[in-house]
PDB file of C-alpha atoms in Angstrom:
ATOM      1  CA  MET A   1      94.596 104.162  43.360  1.00 48.00           C
ATOM      2  CA  LYS A   2      91.218 103.971  40.393  1.00 50.00           C
ATOM      3  CA  SER A   3      91.076 107.570  38.126  1.00 51.00           C
ATOM      4  CA  PRO A   4      87.550 108.596  38.354  1.00 54.00           C
ATOM      5  CA  SER A   5      84.836 107.155  36.354  1.00 54.00           C
ATOM      6  CA  PRO A   6      83.773 109.545  33.275  1.00 55.00           C
ATOM      7  CA  SER A   7      80.311 111.188  33.816  1.00 59.00           C
ATOM      8  CA  PRO A   8      77.802 110.343  31.882  1.00 63.00           C
ATOM      9  CA  PRO A   9      77.204 112.276  28.295  1.00 60.00           C
ATOM     10  CA  PRO A  10      73.748 114.576  28.859  1.00 61.00           C
ATOM     11  CA  ASN A  11      70.316 113.524  27.067  1.00 57.00           C
ATOM     12  CA  ALA A  12      68.449 114.984  25.262  1.00 54.00           C
ATOM     13  CA  GLN A  13      66.062 116.831  27.688  1.00 59.00           C
ATOM     14  CA  GLU A  14      69.299 118.688  29.494  1.00 64.00           C
ATOM     15  CA  ILE A  15      70.968 119.685  25.984  1.00 62.00           C
ATOM     16  CA  LEU A  16      67.664 121.113  25.329  1.00 56.00           C
ATOM     17  CA  ALA A  17      67.386 123.124  28.192  1.00 65.00           C
ATOM     18  CA  GLU A  18      71.113 124.375  27.976  1.00 69.00           C
ATOM     19  CA  ALA A  19      70.393 125.731  24.689  1.00 66.00           C
ATOM     20  CA  GLN A  20      66.821 127.602  26.204  1.00 63.00           C
ATOM     21  CA  ARG A  21      69.253 128.691  29.164  1.00 74.00           C
ATOM     22  CA  ARG A  22      71.575 130.420  26.230  1.00 77.00           C
ATOM     23  CA  ILE A  23      69.145 131.647  24.535  1.00 70.00           C
ATOM     24  CA  ALA A  24      67.078 133.737  27.313  1.00 73.00           C
ATOM     25  CA  GLU A  25      70.868 134.952  28.418  1.00 74.00           C
ATOM     26  CA  ARG A  26      71.068 135.904  24.798  1.00 73.00           C
ATOM     27  CA  ASP A  27      67.371 137.929  24.883  1.00 65.00           C
ATOM     28  CA  ASN A  28      68.288 139.109  28.124  1.00 69.00           C
ATOM     29  CA  GLU A  29      71.458 141.120  26.553  1.00 64.00           C
ATOM     30  CA  SER A  30      69.945 142.136  24.513  1.00 60.00           C
ATOM     31  CA  ALA A  31      67.341 143.471  25.392  1.00 56.00           C
ATOM     32  CA  THR A  32      68.771 145.500  28.529  1.00 54.00           C
ATOM     33  CA  GLU A  33      71.659 146.532  25.930  1.00 55.00           C
ATOM     34  CA  SER A  34      69.153 148.136  23.379  1.00 56.00           C
ATOM     35  CA  LYS A  35      68.463 151.490  23.867  1.00 63.00           C
ATOM     36  CA  PRO A  36      64.049 152.969  22.271  1.00 71.00           C
ATOM     37  CA  LYS A  37      65.452 154.595  19.099  1.00 69.00           C
ATOM     38  CA  SER A  38      64.149 159.022  19.013  1.00 75.00           C
ATOM     39  CA  PRO A  39      61.450 159.908  17.367  1.00 75.00           C
ATOM     40  CA  GLN A  40      63.835 162.010  14.726  1.00 72.00           C
ATOM     41  CA  GLU A  41      66.353 158.246  14.760  1.00 71.00           C
ATOM     42  CA  LEU A  42      62.658 156.332  13.381  1.00 71.00           C
ATOM     43  CA  GLU A  43      61.682 159.328  11.020  1.00 74.00           C
ATOM     44  CA  ALA A  44      65.414 159.350   9.652  1.00 77.00           C
ATOM     45  CA  GLN A  45      64.608 155.557   9.008  1.00 78.00           C
ATOM     46  CA  GLU A  46      61.247 155.812   7.441  1.00 79.00           C
ATOM     47  CA  ARG A  47      63.106 158.145   5.015  1.00 82.00           C
ATOM     48  CA  GLN A  48      65.797 155.610   4.367  1.00 85.00           C
ATOM     49  CA  LEU A  49      62.569 152.881   3.868  1.00 80.00           C
ATOM     50  CA  ARG A  50      60.406 155.577   2.079  1.00 80.00           C
ATOM     51  CA  ARG A  51      62.953 156.318  -0.472  1.00 86.00           C
ATOM     52  CA  ALA A  52      64.369 152.649  -0.632  1.00 85.00           C
ATOM     53  CA  ASN A  53      60.538 151.632  -1.640  1.00 83.00           C
ATOM     54  CA  ARG A  54      60.280 154.386  -4.437  1.00 88.00           C
ATOM     55  CA  VAL A  55      63.334 152.880  -6.107  1.00 89.00           C
ATOM     56  CA  VAL A  56      61.719 149.636  -6.016  1.00 88.00           C
ATOM     57  CA  PHE A  57      58.070 150.951  -7.231  1.00 87.00           C
ATOM     58  CA  TRP A  58      60.061 153.233 -10.205  1.00 92.00           C
ATOM     59  CA  LEU A  59      61.628 149.534 -11.129  1.00 91.00           C
ATOM     60  CA  SER A  60      57.524 148.008 -10.604  1.00 89.00           C
ATOM     61  CA  LYS A  61      56.962 150.463 -13.507  1.00 91.00           C
ATOM     62  CA  HIS A  62      59.749 149.710 -15.743  1.00 92.00           C
ATOM     63  CA  TRP A  63      60.797 146.600 -15.341  1.00 94.00           C
ATOM     64  CA  LEU A  64      60.066 145.480 -18.631  1.00 94.00           C
ATOM     65  CA  GLN A  65      62.223 148.637 -20.283  1.00 95.00           C
ATOM     66  CA  LEU A  66      65.110 147.945 -18.105  1.00 95.00           C
ATOM     67  CA  PHE A  67      65.312 144.366 -19.368  1.00 95.00           C
ATOM     68  CA  ASN A  68      64.293 144.936 -23.268  1.00 96.00           C
ATOM     69  CA  GLY A  69      67.503 147.953 -22.845  1.00 96.00           C
ATOM     70  CA  PHE A  70      69.469 145.481 -22.039  1.00 95.00           C
ATOM     71  CA  MET A  71      68.977 142.568 -24.389  1.00 96.00           C
ATOM     72  CA  LEU A  72      69.438 144.972 -26.810  1.00 96.00           C
ATOM     73  CA  VAL A  73      72.785 146.841 -26.209  1.00 96.00           C
ATOM     74  CA  PHE A  74      73.527 143.297 -24.983  1.00 96.00           C
ATOM     75  CA  THR A  75      73.434 141.161 -28.764  1.00 96.00           C
ATOM     76  CA  ALA A  76      74.041 145.000 -30.651  1.00 96.00           C
ATOM     77  CA  LEU A  77      77.513 145.631 -28.989  1.00 96.00           C
ATOM     78  CA  THR A  78      78.627 142.134 -30.140  1.00 97.00           C
ATOM     79  CA  PHE A  79      78.172 143.980 -33.967  1.00 97.00           C
ATOM     80  CA  LEU A  80      79.587 147.027 -32.819  1.00 97.00           C
ATOM     81  CA  ALA A  81      83.099 145.175 -32.016  1.00 97.00           C
ATOM     82  CA  PRO A  82      83.600 143.905 -35.626  1.00 97.00           C
ATOM     83  CA  ALA A  83      82.556 147.141 -36.995  1.00 97.00           C
ATOM     84  CA  LEU A  84      84.854 149.581 -35.425  1.00 97.00           C
ATOM     85  CA  MET A  85      87.821 147.502 -35.486  1.00 96.00           C
ATOM     86  CA  HIS A  86      86.672 147.109 -39.857  1.00 96.00           C
ATOM     87  CA  ALA A  87      87.394 150.605 -39.400  1.00 95.00           C
ATOM     88  CA  GLY A  88      90.326 151.206 -37.978  1.00 93.00           C
ATOM     89  CA  HIS A  89      89.106 151.537 -34.200  1.00 95.00           C
ATOM     90  CA  THR A  90      91.463 147.648 -32.720  1.00 94.00           C
ATOM     91  CA  GLU A  91      91.669 148.214 -29.311  1.00 95.00           C
ATOM     92  CA  SER A  92      87.638 149.378 -28.882  1.00 95.00           C
ATOM     93  CA  GLY A  93      86.698 146.514 -30.713  1.00 95.00           C
ATOM     94  CA  ALA A  94      89.294 144.176 -28.684  1.00 96.00           C
ATOM     95  CA  PHE A  95      88.232 145.967 -25.223  1.00 96.00           C
ATOM     96  CA  ILE A  96      84.385 144.711 -26.050  1.00 97.00           C
ATOM     97  CA  HIS A  97      85.349 141.198 -26.816  1.00 96.00           C
ATOM     98  CA  ARG A  98      87.257 141.008 -23.545  1.00 96.00           C
ATOM     99  CA  LEU A  99      83.821 142.130 -21.807  1.00 96.00           C
ATOM    100  CA  TYR A 100      82.003 139.507 -23.252  1.00 96.00           C
ATOM    101  CA  ASP A 101      84.731 136.799 -22.962  1.00 94.00           C
ATOM    102  CA  PRO A 102      83.043 134.894 -20.064  1.00 93.00           C
ATOM    103  CA  PHE A 103      79.613 135.076 -21.245  1.00 93.00           C
ATOM    104  CA  CYS A 104      80.814 132.835 -24.404  1.00 94.00           C
ATOM    105  CA  HIS A 105      83.434 130.047 -25.832  1.00 92.00           C
ATOM    106  CA  GLN A 106      84.325 132.803 -28.892  1.00 94.00           C
ATOM    107  CA  TYR A 107      84.802 129.970 -31.755  1.00 94.00           C
ATOM    108  CA  SER A 108      85.281 132.851 -34.824  1.00 94.00           C
ATOM    109  CA  PHE A 109      84.243 128.971 -36.762  1.00 93.00           C
ATOM    110  CA  ARG A 110      81.008 129.138 -34.876  1.00 94.00           C
ATOM    111  CA  SER A 111      80.311 133.153 -34.994  1.00 96.00           C
ATOM    112  CA  TRP A 112      79.424 135.446 -37.717  1.00 97.00           C
ATOM    113  CA  PHE A 113      82.100 137.286 -39.129  1.00 97.00           C
ATOM    114  CA  LEU A 114      81.437 140.912 -41.165  1.00 96.00           C
ATOM    115  CA  PHE A 115      82.583 143.691 -43.410  1.00 95.00           C
ATOM    116  CA  GLY A 116      84.524 140.211 -45.113  1.00 94.00           C
ATOM    117  CA  PRO A 117      84.041 137.791 -48.079  1.00 95.00           C
ATOM    118  CA  GLN A 118      82.137 134.570 -46.000  1.00 94.00           C
ATOM    119  CA  ALA A 119      79.527 135.301 -43.097  1.00 94.00           C
ATOM    120  CA  ALA A 120      80.347 132.439 -41.277  1.00 94.00           C
ATOM    121  CA  TYR A 121      83.941 129.922 -41.406  1.00 93.00           C
ATOM    122  CA  PRO A 122      82.950 126.407 -40.340  1.00 90.00           C
ATOM    123  CA  THR A 123      85.570 124.087 -39.546  1.00 86.00           C
ATOM    124  CA  ASP A 124      85.563 120.360 -41.102  1.00 77.00           C
ATOM    125  CA  GLY A 125      85.543 119.091 -37.571  1.00 74.00           C
ATOM    126  CA  THR A 126      89.592 118.051 -37.561  1.00 77.00           C
ATOM    127  CA  LEU A 127      90.252 120.681 -34.891  1.00 80.00           C
ATOM    128  CA  ALA A 128      92.393 119.732 -31.813  1.00 82.00           C
ATOM    129  CA  PRO A 129      91.789 120.817 -28.328  1.00 81.00           C
ATOM    130  CA  ALA A 130      94.383 123.612 -28.105  1.00 85.00           C
ATOM    131  CA  GLU A 131      93.427 124.293 -32.103  1.00 86.00           C
ATOM    132  CA  MET A 132      90.046 125.107 -31.073  1.00 85.00           C
ATOM    133  CA  LEU A 133      90.724 127.573 -27.596  1.00 87.00           C
ATOM    134  CA  GLU A 134      93.465 129.414 -30.402  1.00 90.00           C
ATOM    135  CA  THR A 135      90.655 130.193 -32.798  1.00 90.00           C
ATOM    136  CA  SER A 136      88.909 131.709 -29.794  1.00 91.00           C
ATOM    137  CA  LYS A 137      91.702 134.272 -29.813  1.00 93.00           C
ATOM    138  CA  PHE A 138      91.289 135.171 -34.127  1.00 93.00           C
ATOM    139  CA  LEU A 139      88.937 138.388 -33.999  1.00 95.00           C
ATOM    140  CA  GLY A 140      89.373 138.566 -37.736  1.00 94.00           C
ATOM    141  CA  SER A 141      91.653 140.255 -40.312  1.00 94.00           C
ATOM    142  CA  VAL A 142      90.903 142.569 -43.312  1.00 93.00           C
ATOM    143  CA  GLU A 143      91.094 139.315 -45.533  1.00 95.00           C
ATOM    144  CA  VAL A 144      88.527 137.581 -43.995  1.00 95.00           C
ATOM    145  CA  GLY A 145      86.631 140.145 -41.668  1.00 96.00           C
ATOM    146  CA  PHE A 146      86.513 140.760 -38.504  1.00 97.00           C
ATOM    147  CA  LYS A 147      84.029 138.284 -35.597  1.00 97.00           C
ATOM    148  CA  THR A 148      81.301 139.268 -33.378  1.00 97.00           C
ATOM    149  CA  ALA A 149      81.833 139.234 -29.607  1.00 96.00           C
ATOM    150  CA  LEU A 150      79.318 135.956 -29.077  1.00 97.00           C
ATOM    151  CA  CYS A 151      78.332 133.530 -30.945  1.00 96.00           C
ATOM    152  CA  GLN A 152      75.940 132.250 -33.433  1.00 97.00           C
ATOM    153  CA  ARG A 153      74.358 130.757 -30.384  1.00 96.00           C
ATOM    154  CA  CYS A 154      74.536 133.250 -28.217  1.00 96.00           C
ATOM    155  CA  ILE A 155      73.371 136.502 -30.191  1.00 97.00           C
ATOM    156  CA  ALA A 156      70.366 134.427 -31.553  1.00 97.00           C
ATOM    157  CA  ILE A 157      69.777 133.323 -27.721  1.00 97.00           C
ATOM    158  CA  TYR A 158      69.870 136.645 -27.145  1.00 97.00           C
ATOM    159  CA  GLY A 159      68.316 138.776 -29.767  1.00 96.00           C
ATOM    160  CA  ALA A 160      65.441 136.060 -29.248  1.00 97.00           C
ATOM    161  CA  MET A 161      64.542 137.389 -25.527  1.00 96.00           C
ATOM    162  CA  ALA A 162      64.891 140.974 -26.778  1.00 96.00           C
ATOM    163  CA  LEU A 163      62.568 140.353 -29.544  1.00 96.00           C
ATOM    164  CA  ALA A 164      60.135 138.553 -27.546  1.00 96.00           C
ATOM    165  CA  GLY A 165      60.689 140.708 -24.675  1.00 95.00           C
ATOM    166  CA  ILE A 166      59.630 143.556 -27.185  1.00 95.00           C
ATOM    167  CA  LEU A 167      56.714 141.383 -28.138  1.00 95.00           C
ATOM    168  CA  TYR A 168      55.613 141.244 -24.909  1.00 94.00           C
ATOM    169  CA  GLY A 169      55.308 144.494 -24.156  1.00 92.00           C
ATOM    170  CA  LEU A 170      53.178 145.365 -26.519  1.00 92.00           C
ATOM    171  CA  VAL A 171      50.847 142.531 -25.291  1.00 91.00           C
ATOM    172  CA  ARG A 172      50.520 141.927 -22.441  1.00 85.00           C
ATOM    173  CA  ARG A 173      48.188 145.416 -21.502  1.00 79.00           C
ATOM    174  CA  ARG A 174      45.549 143.820 -23.520  1.00 83.00           C
ATOM    175  CA  TRP A 175      45.985 139.609 -22.781  1.00 82.00           C
ATOM    176  CA  ALA A 176      46.634 138.056 -19.601  1.00 80.00           C
ATOM    177  CA  LEU A 177      49.490 135.676 -20.840  1.00 84.00           C
ATOM    178  CA  LYS A 178      50.132 132.908 -19.041  1.00 90.00           C
ATOM    179  CA  PRO A 179      53.741 131.594 -18.501  1.00 93.00           C
ATOM    180  CA  LEU A 180      54.807 129.358 -21.558  1.00 94.00           C
ATOM    181  CA  PRO A 181      53.973 126.066 -20.050  1.00 95.00           C
ATOM    182  CA  ILE A 182      57.134 123.775 -19.166  1.00 95.00           C
ATOM    183  CA  TRP A 183      57.033 120.646 -21.004  1.00 96.00           C
ATOM    184  CA  ALA A 184      57.195 122.995 -23.930  1.00 96.00           C
ATOM    185  CA  TYR A 185      59.330 124.880 -22.973  1.00 96.00           C
ATOM    186  CA  VAL A 186      61.772 121.432 -22.347  1.00 96.00           C
ATOM    187  CA  ALA A 187      60.631 120.259 -25.376  1.00 96.00           C
ATOM    188  CA  PHE A 188      60.404 123.054 -27.775  1.00 96.00           C
ATOM    189  CA  GLY A 189      63.623 124.825 -26.047  1.00 95.00           C
ATOM    190  CA  ILE A 190      65.753 123.147 -24.126  1.00 95.00           C
ATOM    191  CA  VAL A 191      66.054 120.198 -26.223  1.00 96.00           C
ATOM    192  CA  PRO A 192      66.430 120.488 -29.658  1.00 95.00           C
ATOM    193  CA  MET A 193      68.970 122.799 -28.173  1.00 94.00           C
ATOM    194  CA  GLY A 194      70.670 120.385 -26.473  1.00 92.00           C
ATOM    195  CA  LEU A 195      70.671 117.371 -28.725  1.00 94.00           C
ATOM    196  CA  ASP A 196      71.952 120.550 -31.053  1.00 92.00           C
ATOM    197  CA  GLY A 197      75.615 121.197 -29.462  1.00 89.00           C
ATOM    198  CA  GLY A 198      75.403 117.888 -26.871  1.00 89.00           C
ATOM    199  CA  ILE A 199      75.494 115.183 -30.079  1.00 87.00           C
ATOM    200  CA  GLN A 200      78.662 118.240 -31.586  1.00 88.00           C
ATOM    201  CA  TRP A 201      80.058 117.963 -28.275  1.00 84.00           C
ATOM    202  CA  LEU A 202      79.995 113.745 -27.569  1.00 88.00           C
ATOM    203  CA  THR A 203      81.282 112.756 -31.419  1.00 85.00           C
ATOM    204  CA  TYR A 204      84.150 116.002 -30.576  1.00 83.00           C
ATOM    205  CA  ILE A 205      85.164 113.655 -27.139  1.00 85.00           C
ATOM    206  CA  ILE A 206      84.883 110.243 -28.083  1.00 84.00           C
ATOM    207  CA  HIS A 207      87.433 111.580 -31.377  1.00 78.00           C
ATOM    208  CA  TRP A 208      89.537 113.325 -28.785  1.00 79.00           C
ATOM    209  CA  LEU A 209      89.473 109.787 -26.373  1.00 83.00           C
ATOM    210  CA  ALA A 210      88.921 106.981 -28.593  1.00 81.00           C
ATOM    211  CA  PRO A 211      90.857 107.899 -32.178  1.00 77.00           C
ATOM    212  CA  ALA A 212      90.714 104.526 -33.195  1.00 77.00           C
ATOM    213  CA  VAL A 213      86.724 103.957 -33.117  1.00 77.00           C
ATOM    214  CA  GLN A 214      86.992 106.636 -36.603  1.00 74.00           C
ATOM    215  CA  LEU A 215      84.166 108.958 -35.288  1.00 76.00           C
ATOM    216  CA  MET A 216      84.657 112.148 -37.146  1.00 78.00           C
ATOM    217  CA  PRO A 217      83.447 114.914 -35.197  1.00 81.00           C
ATOM    218  CA  LEU A 218      79.437 116.519 -36.148  1.00 84.00           C
ATOM    219  CA  GLU A 219      79.708 120.470 -36.410  1.00 87.00           C
ATOM    220  CA  THR A 220      76.710 120.776 -36.277  1.00 90.00           C
ATOM    221  CA  THR A 221      75.868 124.481 -38.729  1.00 92.00           C
ATOM    222  CA  PRO A 222      75.169 127.727 -38.356  1.00 94.00           C
ATOM    223  CA  PHE A 223      70.915 127.709 -39.369  1.00 95.00           C
ATOM    224  CA  MET A 224      71.084 124.951 -36.323  1.00 95.00           C
ATOM    225  CA  ARG A 225      72.879 127.041 -34.112  1.00 95.00           C
ATOM    226  CA  THR A 226      71.395 129.988 -34.890  1.00 96.00           C
ATOM    227  CA  LEU A 227      67.517 128.090 -34.538  1.00 97.00           C
ATOM    228  CA  THR A 228      67.819 126.180 -31.661  1.00 96.00           C
ATOM    229  CA  GLY A 229      69.441 129.243 -29.929  1.00 97.00           C
ATOM    230  CA  GLY A 230      66.765 131.930 -30.699  1.00 97.00           C
ATOM    231  CA  LEU A 231      63.797 128.901 -29.539  1.00 97.00           C
ATOM    232  CA  PHE A 232      65.518 128.395 -26.559  1.00 97.00           C
ATOM    233  CA  GLY A 233      66.107 132.602 -26.064  1.00 97.00           C
ATOM    234  CA  ALA A 234      62.148 133.034 -26.952  1.00 97.00           C
ATOM    235  CA  LEU A 235      60.643 130.631 -25.064  1.00 97.00           C
ATOM    236  CA  SER A 236      63.136 131.732 -21.973  1.00 97.00           C
ATOM    237  CA  ALA A 237      61.116 134.708 -22.021  1.00 96.00           C
ATOM    238  CA  ALA A 238      57.506 133.520 -22.605  1.00 95.00           C
ATOM    239  CA  VAL A 239      59.184 131.329 -19.292  1.00 96.00           C
ATOM    240  CA  LEU A 240      60.170 133.529 -17.050  1.00 95.00           C
ATOM    241  CA  TYR A 241      58.612 137.596 -18.217  1.00 95.00           C
ATOM    242  CA  PRO A 242      54.847 136.052 -16.921  1.00 94.00           C
ATOM    243  CA  HIS A 243      56.046 135.443 -13.800  1.00 92.00           C
ATOM    244  CA  MET A 244      58.480 138.367 -14.021  1.00 92.00           C
ATOM    245  CA  GLN A 245      55.260 140.518 -14.595  1.00 92.00           C
ATOM    246  CA  VAL A 246      52.797 138.909 -11.869  1.00 90.00           C
ATOM    247  CA  PHE A 247      55.421 139.626  -9.538  1.00 90.00           C
ATOM    248  CA  PHE A 248      56.169 143.380  -9.851  1.00 90.00           C
ATOM    249  CA  ASP A 249      51.930 144.551 -10.351  1.00 89.00           C
ATOM    250  CA  GLU A 250      51.552 142.194  -6.321  1.00 90.00           C
ATOM    251  CA  THR A 251      55.010 145.222  -5.609  1.00 88.00           C
ATOM    252  CA  TYR A 252      53.457 147.968  -7.485  1.00 87.00           C
ATOM    253  CA  GLN A 253      49.274 147.539  -5.996  1.00 89.00           C
ATOM    254  CA  THR A 254      51.273 146.902  -3.112  1.00 87.00           C
ATOM    255  CA  LEU A 255      53.290 150.312  -2.410  1.00 84.00           C
ATOM    256  CA  ALA A 256      50.889 152.274  -4.088  1.00 86.00           C
ATOM    257  CA  GLU A 257      48.220 151.334  -1.398  1.00 85.00           C
ATOM    258  CA  ARG A 258      50.807 152.586   1.652  1.00 81.00           C
ATOM    259  CA  TYR A 259      52.172 155.778  -0.241  1.00 79.00           C
ATOM    260  CA  GLY A 260      49.215 156.347  -2.447  1.00 80.00           C
ATOM    261  CA  TRP A 261      51.679 156.483  -5.434  1.00 80.00           C
ATOM    262  CA  ARG A 262      50.958 156.324  -9.192  1.00 82.00           C
TER     263      ARG A 262
END
């Protein structure tokens, strides 16, 4: 007895027809199950939408102040940590360090120190990977001072964004500032920082993986970290903030016309 021959696979037209049939069934079920909303439900829905739009409207007027305030607080807290530890509030200072841990490597040899004989303690480039990671846990002491919660480059990035944002807020109503061209951002913001940090890490990796090459790691300086980080932060704001200004201005105008808000 011969086994039944397999049925031929469906062609494209049959697949499309089946898909359309299932969509039609689903739409019919939705139309049957859905009920018209009562006037009370529609009014409640409108109130919720109005409240949500009121929040968006307020944000469209005050977004820059919020961004600048956040950047200022975020930068200031990194200096509060060593100040608290110097004052004897060790746990409070350590808590701030833990908060900033996801944002920065916190290597002590690339960070600022307050209340000590030196502002920085650079390395000679001989640290092993495990030793580098261990320095991130060192928060300071009475003898050497106390470490900021962010490294030198990160402080420069966020601090520059805060200062650039304040400057932008002072001049944006007088002049219509256009976003910084991407080529300028790449050339003067990304490339310098990428070279400064990239060459540094490349020499470290070669030194660790190929010690026979006898290439000592090239450790950059606090000045270069601050300079390149500051350029990156300031130019990031120069690219981002004008675009955000256009978006929030359009949002403000749309909601002002819809609700008559000012």
